[in-house]
Amino acid sequence: MIIDGKQIAKKIRKNIHDKVKQLDRAPNLVVILVGNDPASAVYVRNKENACIEVGFSSEKIVLPESITQEDLLANIKRLNNDDLVDGILVQLPLPKHLDPNQVIENINYAKDVDGFNSRNIGELIQNRAILRPCTPKGVMTMLKEINIDLAGKDVTMVGASNIVGRPLAIELLNAGATVTICNSKTKDLKNKVKRADIVAVAVGRAEMINGDWIKDGAIVIDVGINRLDDGRLVGDVDFNSIKDKASWITPVPGGVGPMTIATLLENTLIAYNARNS
Ligand code: GUN
């Protein structure tokens, strides 16, 4: 069966919209875009549109490619000190001359709606985070939606990035799963995938995993979004060879993708409530 991320995300947005109507002030998310990367511009526009749809206010700050680290940090400091800003998101990747870690660390942790700064990641590891990274948290929402009890499940996480693989592995551990985290050096990757009750893949390699790798009845979570030369959008797993073998699978597009932005909205509302209570 297919886990319909688009539908689940829509339900989350409706729920947020209903809650926002009861607030004194619209939650306010500020998104910073540095430079002219076309993919980043699309992501940022989608985030803005989603904010408007649920009744948030949203400000986009576009900074020139040539901005210095110092000037970027000055912008963040101003937003940290502005009581009417609830969430701050700096779209990644940044131009090469800028240090993303220092940027992330300078965002007030209570406004870090990406959940990327070390305090929020530290709290995630201790299973007490308030702001959790959006894509991993969105995956957890999807698993909850299909009523999967993760306690004792064998999960293989393929990919160990700071944005998805690592925090998703921790989320799954926090839910009681036994997690194997694989990286580009992992031996016998296929066997580690094959023994898993749940496989999550976030490596950015088109259709790298096919049906031969998947245990009958496994759940497959595909976090990849890859554009092929023919223009098609595909995930990190080969949907067609897996769909009849897996008990549940997330499609691409329409799976994990829409959950990331819906979860960003959730986090912005959480940040608003935490700072205004
Ligand atoms: N670039 C790709 N994914 C993300 C994300 O989740 N947050 C930010 N800020 N940048 C990204």
XYZ file of C-alpha atoms and ligand atoms in Angstrom:
288
model
C 0.000 0.000 0.000
C 1.071 3.541 -0.641
C 1.667 6.058 2.148
C 0.078 9.194 0.732
C 2.273 12.008 2.033
C 0.379 14.583 0.033
C -2.867 13.676 1.795
C -1.316 13.500 5.269
C 0.392 16.868 4.699
C -2.907 18.386 3.632
C -4.549 17.174 6.845
C -1.718 18.699 8.902
C -2.058 22.050 7.109
C -5.836 22.078 7.687
C -5.311 21.351 11.372
C -2.751 24.180 11.641
C -5.017 26.602 9.783
C -7.819 25.859 12.285
C -5.486 26.509 15.236
C -4.092 29.736 13.758
C -7.578 31.231 13.537
C -7.727 31.182 17.340
C -4.444 33.034 17.923
C -4.072 36.767 18.639
C -1.332 37.118 16.074
C -0.298 35.090 13.036
C 2.863 33.023 13.589
C 5.674 34.536 11.559
C 8.321 32.534 9.710
C 11.288 34.316 8.147
C 13.141 32.453 5.408
C 16.574 33.640 4.306
C 17.734 32.807 0.799
C 21.325 33.634 -0.113
C 22.239 33.831 -3.787
C 20.497 32.604 -6.934
C 20.364 28.804 -6.744
C 17.198 27.962 -8.746
C 16.320 24.824 -6.749
C 16.625 26.727 -3.460
C 14.452 29.520 -4.869
C 11.706 26.963 -5.634
C 11.919 25.426 -2.143
C 11.721 28.859 -0.544
C 8.723 29.858 -2.655
C 6.952 26.613 -1.680
C 7.599 27.364 1.987
C 6.216 30.895 1.608
C 3.087 29.660 -0.174
C 2.494 27.032 2.501
C 2.754 29.726 5.202
C 0.178 31.879 3.467
C -2.173 28.919 3.011
C -2.320 28.202 6.765
C -2.639 31.861 7.757
C 0.944 32.449 8.904
C 2.782 35.562 7.975
C 5.983 34.896 6.140
C 8.844 37.116 5.132
C 11.467 36.180 2.586
C 14.854 37.861 2.856
C 16.925 37.480 -0.293
C 20.603 38.275 0.252
C 23.232 38.604 -2.477
C 25.539 35.695 -3.296
C 28.462 37.956 -2.319
C 27.254 38.624 1.241
C 29.891 38.213 3.950
C 29.511 35.807 6.860
C 29.487 38.826 9.178
C 26.599 40.508 7.355
C 24.606 37.261 7.223
C 25.104 36.807 10.978
C 24.011 40.431 11.543
C 20.716 39.649 9.766
C 20.191 36.606 11.974
C 20.956 38.587 15.119
C 18.345 41.175 14.168
C 15.732 38.437 13.637
C 16.703 36.705 16.908
C 15.962 39.975 18.725
C 12.681 40.668 16.944
C 9.814 39.472 19.163
C 7.496 39.291 16.183
C 9.660 36.657 14.471
C 8.778 33.114 15.584
C 10.831 31.004 13.198
C 14.058 31.596 11.279
C 15.125 29.314 8.446
C 18.262 29.764 6.364
C 17.877 27.781 3.154
C 20.790 25.402 2.538
C 23.149 24.935 0.783
C 24.866 28.299 1.224
C 27.454 29.700 -1.205
C 30.855 28.100 -0.594
C 32.507 31.065 1.131
C 29.942 30.955 3.950
C 30.101 28.618 6.959
C 26.692 26.927 7.388
C 27.520 25.512 10.822
C 28.296 28.919 12.272
C 25.107 30.289 10.689
C 22.954 27.533 12.190
C 24.564 27.903 15.613
C 23.751 31.625 15.603
C 20.017 31.120 15.156
C 18.251 31.386 18.522
C 17.500 27.711 19.338
C 13.889 28.644 20.188
C 13.416 30.007 16.641
C 15.401 27.225 14.922
C 12.412 25.675 13.152
C 14.721 23.415 11.103
C 15.861 21.867 14.390
C 19.436 21.862 13.103
C 21.362 23.682 15.795
C 23.373 21.683 18.278
C 21.092 22.334 21.231
C 18.043 21.040 19.354
C 19.971 18.049 17.969
C 21.359 17.351 21.453
C 17.847 17.375 22.881
C 16.682 15.066 20.073
C 19.358 12.547 21.043
C 18.079 12.710 24.611
C 14.502 12.259 23.354
C 13.308 15.590 24.732
C 13.497 17.941 21.752
C 10.860 20.588 21.167
C 12.023 21.569 17.677
C 12.912 18.451 15.637
C 14.322 18.400 12.079
C 11.430 18.585 9.620
C 11.988 15.716 7.207
C 12.725 13.061 9.871
C 9.819 14.264 12.014
C 7.599 14.166 8.926
C 8.575 10.531 8.342
C 7.645 9.712 11.948
C 4.250 11.342 11.388
C 3.738 9.143 8.311
C 4.584 5.974 10.262
C 2.195 7.037 13.011
C -0.513 7.676 10.438
C -0.379 4.022 9.278
C -0.344 2.832 12.912
C 3.052 1.174 12.898
C 4.338 0.269 16.347
C 8.089 0.774 16.002
C 9.039 -0.877 19.307
C 11.373 -3.793 18.592
C 11.304 -3.359 14.807
C 14.547 -3.815 12.869
C 15.161 -0.652 10.879
C 17.925 -0.095 8.355
C 18.702 3.570 7.726
C 20.614 4.011 4.469
C 22.303 7.417 4.592
C 23.805 9.358 7.475
C 23.486 13.048 6.554
C 23.021 15.709 9.226
C 19.713 16.782 7.680
C 18.020 13.391 7.275
C 19.868 10.120 7.951
C 21.284 10.811 11.398
C 18.280 12.583 12.927
C 15.859 10.043 11.393
C 17.883 7.167 12.858
C 17.635 8.875 16.273
C 13.879 9.449 15.875
C 13.434 5.732 15.128
C 15.598 4.777 18.109
C 13.521 7.107 20.305
C 10.429 5.211 19.134
C 11.941 1.911 20.304
C 13.262 0.523 17.022
C 16.596 -1.290 16.653
C 18.395 0.861 14.112
C 21.296 0.023 11.802
C 22.765 3.216 10.309
C 24.540 2.645 6.983
C 26.923 4.976 5.172
C 28.966 4.901 1.967
C 31.560 2.571 3.593
C 29.043 -0.010 4.855
C 29.834 -3.654 4.009
C 27.111 -5.991 2.685
C 24.622 -3.154 2.424
C 22.178 -5.364 0.534
C 21.971 -7.901 3.376
C 21.469 -5.181 5.955
C 18.591 -3.817 3.890
C 17.184 -7.298 3.228
C 16.828 -8.217 6.895
C 15.011 -5.007 7.823
C 11.351 -4.698 8.801
C 11.598 -1.040 7.820
C 14.039 0.490 5.337
C 14.558 4.257 5.088
C 16.734 5.592 2.289
C 18.198 9.105 2.051
C 21.293 9.072 -0.122
C 20.396 11.061 -3.253
C 21.092 8.242 -5.761
C 18.319 7.530 -8.229
C 16.639 4.111 -7.776
C 19.656 2.659 -6.002
C 17.638 0.002 -4.152
C 15.303 -2.428 -5.928
C 12.869 -5.190 -5.043
C 15.640 -7.834 -4.719
C 16.892 -5.985 -1.659
C 13.574 -5.872 0.164
C 12.139 -8.448 2.590
C 8.541 -9.457 1.846
C 6.168 -7.213 3.771
C 8.793 -4.612 4.704
C 7.965 -0.910 4.955
C 9.998 1.296 2.606
C 10.498 5.023 3.234
C 12.063 6.848 0.288
C 13.464 10.275 1.138
C 15.271 10.732 -2.194
C 14.243 13.216 -4.877
C 16.290 12.774 -8.057
C 15.720 14.360 -11.458
C 16.573 11.978 -14.329
C 17.938 13.148 -17.696
C 14.511 12.508 -19.247
C 12.981 14.927 -16.726
C 11.287 12.289 -14.546
C 11.436 12.686 -10.770
C 12.377 9.467 -8.962
C 13.365 8.433 -5.476
C 16.344 6.533 -4.111
C 14.400 3.269 -4.468
C 12.943 1.629 -7.550
C 9.232 2.025 -6.791
C 7.932 -0.392 -9.447
C 10.007 -3.409 -8.416
C 9.290 -2.822 -4.710
C 5.618 -1.872 -4.604
C 4.280 -5.457 -4.763
C 6.791 -6.724 -2.211
C 6.574 -4.043 0.457
C 3.594 -3.800 2.804
C 3.867 0.003 2.636
C 5.931 2.335 0.468
C 6.209 6.107 0.082
C 5.997 7.314 -3.541
C 8.144 10.011 -5.194
C 6.778 12.575 -5.736
C 3.930 12.802 -3.214
C 5.513 10.861 -0.346
C 7.998 12.302 2.123
C 8.448 15.561 0.137
C 5.161 17.255 1.106
C 5.663 16.210 4.741
C 8.802 18.336 5.110
C 6.999 21.632 4.567
C 3.924 20.579 6.572
C 6.261 19.745 9.452
C 8.035 23.099 9.086
C 4.641 24.742 9.621
C 4.065 22.537 12.679
C 7.446 23.555 14.064
C 6.732 27.240 13.463
C 3.486 26.924 15.435
C 5.332 25.056 18.204
C 7.981 27.831 18.321
C 5.236 30.481 18.434
C 3.420 28.716 21.287
C 6.608 28.097 23.268
C 7.655 31.755 23.066
C 4.199 33.198 23.686
C 3.040 31.022 26.594
N 17.936 22.348 2.055
C 17.479 21.091 1.806
N 16.686 20.680 2.816
C 16.651 21.692 3.706
C 15.985 21.853 4.957
O 15.282 20.973 5.465
N 16.177 23.049 5.573
C 16.977 24.026 5.046
N 17.113 25.143 5.732
N 17.602 23.893 3.901
C 17.436 22.736 3.239
